[in-house]
Amino acid sequence: MTLSIAHLGPPGTYAEQAAILYYNWLTQISAQKAILCPYPSIAQTLRAVAQGQTKLAVVPVENSIEGSVTMTLDALWQLDGLQVQLALVMPIVHTLISCAQSMEDLKTVYSHPQALAQCQRWLDRVLPKVQLIPTNSTTEALLQLDRDTTAAAISSQRAAQLYNLPVLATGINDYPENCTRFWVIGKNYIPFARPSHLERASHTSLAFSTPANVPGALAKPLQVFASIGINLSKIESRPTKRSLGEYLFFIDLEADLSEPQVESALAEIASYTEILKIFGSYNVLPIQELVVSC
């Protein structure tokens, strides 16, 4: 049986690169055959898994410069039955791609909003007058560049090679230690999708909404974790989209869902929440480990 893995397309995106590394690693540990399936948006990528079109998806969830990828979080909240199988941390190096003779000829720069934001200081300094145009992915605009020599796109060196396009500058992200965390997501728990040599997961992710915006509505669930010594590595709010001032909360725990104290804590937290979604327990693998494994 061939495993299908959805990712943000068109080909050449960082999500595809993460999916390829994951696929290579998975093939080595399980001899599992797989195909990559590009989708035009992050929401459609996750919907493909939720609707059974693909078995897994690889999506960006957090960047070290710009923080959470809100499109991923919002889609996870809206869809049911999705579980994080594994997290991959991958370095991101942005490249300015264009058929222009020089940067002085540029009038527009296209890319995903996250990529534009990760290069904002460089763009302000080097290309202060260009128009920045957000796209669904870092590769969406690449096919148009040979028809417009006043346009550029921010993508990867690998994408420039795939599309056979010139590079005007590389390493343009504002901070050199730029990296993105990707989640491998499936519908429900998939045993072969994660490392078998690790006895326990290092993280658990969940989200919840509160019944009312009153004092202690957030403090009470958080105190449950504090009382049993579980560290929260991330807490983030997102609007419920129902009313201004209403929020839901995404939390990452440094604990395994199978631990009895975690199970009892989540049972207690359920009484304080309106909706509680548990996205599963997983390990975080640096991309270097995947490369070495491959």
Tab-separated table of C-alpha atoms in Angstrom:
chain	number	residue	atom	x	y	z
A	1	MET	CA	0.000	0.000	0.000
A	2	THR	CA	1.350	3.427	-0.982
A	3	LEU	CA	1.179	6.143	1.666
A	4	SER	CA	-0.030	9.554	0.501
A	5	ILE	CA	1.396	12.682	2.169
A	6	ALA	CA	-0.211	16.088	1.595
A	7	HIS	CA	1.800	19.310	1.736
A	8	LEU	CA	1.546	22.932	0.685
A	9	GLY	CA	2.415	23.331	-3.007
A	10	PRO	CA	3.281	23.974	-5.769
A	11	PRO	CA	6.493	21.887	-5.732
A	12	GLY	CA	9.536	23.547	-4.195
A	13	THR	CA	7.969	24.828	-0.979
A	14	TYR	CA	9.636	24.392	2.394
A	15	ALA	CA	6.702	22.183	3.373
A	16	GLU	CA	7.483	19.891	0.446
A	17	GLN	CA	11.141	19.816	1.489
A	18	ALA	CA	10.123	18.805	5.027
A	19	ALA	CA	7.752	16.197	3.585
A	20	ILE	CA	10.544	14.734	1.429
A	21	LEU	CA	12.883	14.436	4.405
A	22	TYR	CA	10.133	12.827	6.449
A	23	TYR	CA	9.270	10.473	3.580
A	24	ASN	CA	12.920	9.419	3.170
A	25	TRP	CA	13.200	8.737	6.899
A	26	LEU	CA	9.920	6.833	6.945
A	27	THR	CA	10.967	4.733	3.966
A	28	GLN	CA	14.175	3.750	5.739
A	29	ILE	CA	12.578	2.718	9.030
A	30	SER	CA	9.520	0.955	7.605
A	31	ALA	CA	10.133	0.303	3.875
A	32	GLN	CA	6.869	2.164	3.393
A	33	LYS	CA	6.289	3.535	-0.115
A	34	ALA	CA	4.794	7.011	-0.339
A	35	ILE	CA	3.732	9.715	-2.763
A	36	LEU	CA	3.668	13.465	-2.141
A	37	CYS	CA	0.460	15.376	-2.887
A	38	PRO	CA	0.675	19.183	-3.205
A	39	TYR	CA	-2.319	21.337	-2.229
A	40	PRO	CA	-2.800	25.081	-2.850
A	41	SER	CA	-3.271	26.097	0.800
A	42	ILE	CA	-2.513	24.910	4.326
A	43	ALA	CA	-6.234	24.574	5.086
A	44	GLN	CA	-6.757	22.371	2.025
A	45	THR	CA	-3.699	20.313	2.980
A	46	LEU	CA	-5.201	19.493	6.384
A	47	ARG	CA	-8.667	19.037	4.943
A	48	ALA	CA	-7.258	16.377	2.611
A	49	VAL	CA	-6.352	14.280	5.662
A	50	ALA	CA	-9.611	14.985	7.496
A	51	GLN	CA	-11.622	13.895	4.443
A	52	GLY	CA	-9.509	10.798	3.797
A	53	GLN	CA	-7.944	12.013	0.528
A	54	THR	CA	-4.453	11.457	1.970
A	55	LYS	CA	-3.107	9.504	4.934
A	56	LEU	CA	-0.778	12.200	6.315
A	57	ALA	CA	0.006	15.896	5.948
A	58	VAL	CA	3.144	17.886	6.677
A	59	VAL	CA	2.322	21.479	7.651
A	60	PRO	CA	4.271	24.384	9.207
A	61	VAL	CA	3.106	25.257	12.710
A	62	GLU	CA	5.680	27.685	14.151
A	63	ASN	CA	8.579	29.838	12.973
A	64	SER	CA	11.402	31.049	15.206
A	65	ILE	CA	11.061	34.638	13.877
A	66	GLU	CA	7.345	35.118	13.212
A	67	GLY	CA	5.831	32.699	15.696
A	68	SER	CA	2.834	30.479	15.044
A	69	VAL	CA	1.426	29.796	11.596
A	70	THR	CA	-2.132	30.854	12.381
A	71	MET	CA	-3.619	29.208	9.285
A	72	THR	CA	-2.476	25.832	10.627
A	73	LEU	CA	-3.855	26.453	14.113
A	74	ASP	CA	-7.202	27.708	12.824
A	75	ALA	CA	-7.634	24.738	10.485
A	76	LEU	CA	-6.769	22.267	13.262
A	77	TRP	CA	-9.401	23.809	15.508
A	78	GLN	CA	-12.065	23.686	12.801
A	79	LEU	CA	-11.397	20.098	11.679
A	80	ASP	CA	-12.037	16.958	13.736
A	81	GLY	CA	-10.034	13.781	14.269
A	82	LEU	CA	-6.587	15.125	13.359
A	83	GLN	CA	-3.613	13.998	15.459
A	84	VAL	CA	0.007	15.170	15.494
A	85	GLN	CA	2.278	12.185	14.809
A	86	LEU	CA	5.687	13.892	14.832
A	87	ALA	CA	7.326	17.336	14.789
A	88	LEU	CA	10.245	18.257	12.526
A	89	VAL	CA	12.453	21.320	13.019
A	90	MET	CA	14.012	22.562	9.770
A	91	PRO	CA	16.367	25.514	9.089
A	92	ILE	CA	14.918	28.079	6.670
A	93	VAL	CA	17.159	30.124	4.350
A	94	HIS	CA	15.315	32.568	2.106
A	95	THR	CA	16.421	33.453	-1.429
A	96	LEU	CA	15.366	36.306	-3.718
A	97	ILE	CA	14.544	34.851	-7.146
A	98	SER	CA	13.997	36.989	-10.260
A	99	CYS	CA	14.699	37.311	-13.985
A	100	ALA	CA	15.509	41.015	-13.481
A	101	GLN	CA	18.954	42.235	-14.515
A	102	SER	CA	19.440	43.910	-11.123
A	103	MET	CA	17.527	44.616	-7.914
A	104	GLU	CA	17.107	48.253	-9.026
A	105	ASP	CA	14.647	46.995	-11.687
A	106	LEU	CA	12.305	45.354	-9.182
A	107	LYS	CA	8.834	46.759	-8.521
A	108	THR	CA	7.107	43.814	-6.798
A	109	VAL	CA	8.130	40.938	-4.527
A	110	TYR	CA	5.847	37.932	-4.033
A	111	SER	CA	5.853	35.297	-1.305
A	112	HIS	CA	3.942	33.663	1.522
A	113	PRO	CA	3.152	36.190	4.311
A	114	GLN	CA	5.443	34.315	6.726
A	115	ALA	CA	8.397	34.544	4.325
A	116	LEU	CA	7.785	38.247	3.663
A	117	ALA	CA	7.687	38.912	7.398
A	118	GLN	CA	10.857	36.887	8.032
A	119	CYS	CA	12.703	39.115	5.525
A	120	GLN	CA	11.029	42.428	6.427
A	121	ARG	CA	14.110	44.257	7.683
A	122	TRP	CA	16.176	43.168	4.663
A	123	LEU	CA	13.400	44.280	2.301
A	124	ASP	CA	13.084	47.653	4.051
A	125	ARG	CA	16.818	48.206	3.779
A	126	VAL	CA	17.549	46.875	0.277
A	127	LEU	CA	14.207	47.231	-1.548
A	128	PRO	CA	12.339	49.970	0.320
A	129	LYS	CA	10.137	50.976	-2.635
A	130	VAL	CA	8.946	47.595	-3.909
A	131	GLN	CA	5.367	46.413	-3.457
A	132	LEU	CA	5.081	43.278	-1.306
A	133	ILE	CA	2.378	40.889	-2.510
A	134	PRO	CA	1.383	37.908	-0.323
A	135	THR	CA	0.723	34.535	-1.966
A	136	ASN	CA	-0.516	31.143	-0.751
A	137	SER	CA	2.993	29.687	-0.841
A	138	THR	CA	6.616	30.633	-1.477
A	139	THR	CA	6.517	29.001	-4.934
A	140	GLU	CA	3.124	30.143	-6.241
A	141	ALA	CA	4.552	33.134	-8.155
A	142	LEU	CA	7.645	31.449	-9.587
A	143	LEU	CA	6.028	30.433	-12.883
A	144	GLN	CA	5.200	34.090	-13.583
A	145	LEU	CA	8.692	35.493	-13.128
A	146	ASP	CA	9.943	34.815	-16.655
A	147	ARG	CA	7.067	36.954	-17.986
A	148	ASP	CA	7.715	39.911	-15.670
A	149	THR	CA	11.305	41.076	-15.250
A	150	THR	CA	10.252	43.656	-12.650
A	151	ALA	CA	8.978	40.954	-10.269
A	152	ALA	CA	10.769	38.755	-7.736
A	153	ALA	CA	9.779	36.025	-5.313
A	154	ILE	CA	11.146	34.968	-1.958
A	155	SER	CA	11.585	31.209	-1.873
A	156	SER	CA	14.361	28.647	-1.384
A	157	GLN	CA	17.564	27.911	-3.268
A	158	ARG	CA	16.082	24.499	-4.034
A	159	ALA	CA	13.017	26.129	-5.632
A	160	ALA	CA	15.228	28.307	-7.840
A	161	GLN	CA	16.947	25.154	-9.086
A	162	LEU	CA	13.680	23.270	-9.629
A	163	TYR	CA	12.216	26.110	-11.724
A	164	ASN	CA	15.553	26.976	-13.356
A	165	LEU	CA	15.359	30.623	-12.291
A	166	PRO	CA	18.140	33.131	-11.456
A	167	VAL	CA	19.016	34.047	-7.871
A	168	LEU	CA	19.596	37.708	-7.021
A	169	ALA	CA	20.403	37.227	-3.329
A	170	THR	CA	20.363	34.438	-0.764
A	171	GLY	CA	20.311	34.301	3.021
A	172	ILE	CA	18.012	37.335	3.132
A	173	ASN	CA	16.067	36.307	6.241
A	174	ASP	CA	16.532	38.874	9.019
A	175	TYR	CA	17.937	36.375	11.517
A	176	PRO	CA	20.403	33.646	10.486
A	177	GLU	CA	19.083	31.079	12.975
A	178	ASN	CA	15.724	30.977	11.230
A	179	CYS	CA	13.894	27.659	11.574
A	180	THR	CA	10.359	26.338	11.248
A	181	ARG	CA	8.645	23.564	13.155
A	182	PHE	CA	6.491	21.298	10.991
A	183	TRP	CA	3.886	18.841	12.198
A	184	VAL	CA	3.246	15.471	10.585
A	185	ILE	CA	-0.508	15.046	11.000
A	186	GLY	CA	-2.769	12.054	10.446
A	187	LYS	CA	-6.351	11.152	11.185
A	188	ASN	CA	-6.185	9.536	14.592
A	189	TYR	CA	-3.063	7.769	15.881
A	190	ILE	CA	-0.782	6.085	13.278
A	191	PRO	CA	1.884	3.880	14.945
A	192	PHE	CA	4.353	3.653	12.028
A	193	ALA	CA	4.388	7.435	11.496
A	194	ARG	CA	6.584	8.088	14.545
A	195	PRO	CA	9.898	6.763	15.942
A	196	SER	CA	9.577	3.301	17.486
A	197	HIS	CA	12.851	3.541	19.435
A	198	LEU	CA	11.551	6.318	21.700
A	199	GLU	CA	9.616	4.952	24.653
A	200	ARG	CA	7.630	8.101	25.390
A	201	ALA	CA	6.566	11.247	23.606
A	202	SER	CA	8.175	14.531	24.604
A	203	HIS	CA	5.248	16.851	23.874
A	204	THR	CA	1.467	16.956	23.880
A	205	SER	CA	-0.549	19.670	22.106
A	206	LEU	CA	-4.119	20.699	22.825
A	207	ALA	CA	-6.526	23.605	22.489
A	208	PHE	CA	-9.596	24.709	24.405
A	209	SER	CA	-12.198	27.424	24.642
A	210	THR	CA	-13.635	28.669	27.936
A	211	PRO	CA	-17.354	28.898	28.820
A	212	ALA	CA	-17.127	32.618	29.629
A	213	ASN	CA	-14.661	35.500	29.702
A	214	VAL	CA	-14.466	35.817	33.486
A	215	PRO	CA	-11.604	36.120	36.018
A	216	GLY	CA	-9.811	32.792	36.400
A	217	ALA	CA	-11.194	31.266	33.208
A	218	LEU	CA	-7.669	30.636	31.893
A	219	ALA	CA	-5.867	30.486	35.240
A	220	LYS	CA	-7.827	27.469	36.487
A	221	PRO	CA	-6.839	25.100	33.632
A	222	LEU	CA	-3.226	26.296	33.765
A	223	GLN	CA	-3.049	25.776	37.529
A	224	VAL	CA	-3.941	22.105	37.021
A	225	PHE	CA	-0.707	21.584	35.086
A	226	ALA	CA	1.333	23.682	37.514
A	227	SER	CA	0.104	21.653	40.483
A	228	ILE	CA	1.557	18.422	39.067
A	229	GLY	CA	4.775	19.994	37.767
A	230	ILE	CA	4.110	19.841	34.004
A	231	ASN	CA	5.935	22.528	32.033
A	232	LEU	CA	4.030	24.412	29.351
A	233	SER	CA	6.410	25.200	26.487
A	234	LYS	CA	3.865	27.312	24.617
A	235	ILE	CA	0.608	29.156	25.306
A	236	GLU	CA	-1.134	31.117	22.571
A	237	SER	CA	-4.570	32.657	22.119
A	238	ARG	CA	-6.559	32.816	18.893
A	239	PRO	CA	-9.916	34.531	18.316
A	240	THR	CA	-12.921	32.212	18.300
A	241	LYS	CA	-14.223	34.189	15.284
A	242	ARG	CA	-17.624	34.320	16.987
A	243	SER	CA	-17.316	37.637	18.805
A	244	LEU	CA	-14.681	40.292	19.458
A	245	GLY	CA	-12.862	39.554	22.722
A	246	GLU	CA	-13.587	35.803	22.703
A	247	TYR	CA	-10.526	33.569	22.515
A	248	LEU	CA	-9.467	29.962	22.438
A	249	PHE	CA	-6.090	28.788	23.693
A	250	PHE	CA	-3.430	26.524	22.165
A	251	ILE	CA	-1.024	24.866	24.606
A	252	ASP	CA	2.030	22.626	24.247
A	253	LEU	CA	2.918	20.442	27.250
A	254	GLU	CA	6.270	18.814	27.866
A	255	ALA	CA	4.637	15.518	28.783
A	256	ASP	CA	3.222	12.321	27.309
A	257	LEU	CA	-0.541	11.883	27.092
A	258	SER	CA	-0.229	8.277	28.263
A	259	GLU	CA	1.157	9.288	31.675
A	260	PRO	CA	-1.498	8.769	34.377
A	261	GLN	CA	-1.004	12.249	35.857
A	262	VAL	CA	-1.521	13.834	32.433
A	263	GLU	CA	-4.675	11.814	31.854
A	264	SER	CA	-6.108	12.897	35.216
A	265	ALA	CA	-5.101	16.523	34.588
A	266	LEU	CA	-6.906	16.590	31.243
A	267	ALA	CA	-9.997	15.054	32.820
A	268	GLU	CA	-10.004	17.852	35.403
A	269	ILE	CA	-9.385	20.539	32.788
A	270	ALA	CA	-12.382	19.337	30.775
A	271	SER	CA	-14.635	20.599	33.575
A	272	TYR	CA	-13.237	24.127	33.151
A	273	THR	CA	-13.518	24.300	29.360
A	274	GLU	CA	-16.278	24.699	26.818
A	275	ILE	CA	-14.522	22.668	24.091
A	276	LEU	CA	-11.293	20.708	24.627
A	277	LYS	CA	-9.369	19.307	21.657
A	278	ILE	CA	-6.331	17.084	22.226
A	279	PHE	CA	-4.071	16.954	19.174
A	280	GLY	CA	-1.959	14.097	20.510
A	281	SER	CA	1.500	13.331	21.895
A	282	TYR	CA	4.617	13.279	19.732
A	283	ASN	CA	8.389	13.652	19.581
A	284	VAL	CA	10.339	16.548	18.080
A	285	LEU	CA	13.092	15.540	15.653
A	286	PRO	CA	15.671	18.032	14.370
A	287	ILE	CA	16.014	17.849	10.613
A	288	GLN	CA	19.685	16.891	11.107
A	289	GLU	CA	18.583	13.585	12.630
A	290	LEU	CA	16.339	12.921	9.656
A	291	VAL	CA	19.178	13.695	7.238
A	292	VAL	CA	21.593	11.430	9.123
A	293	SER	CA	18.974	8.685	9.226
A	294	CYS	CA	18.506	8.959	5.477
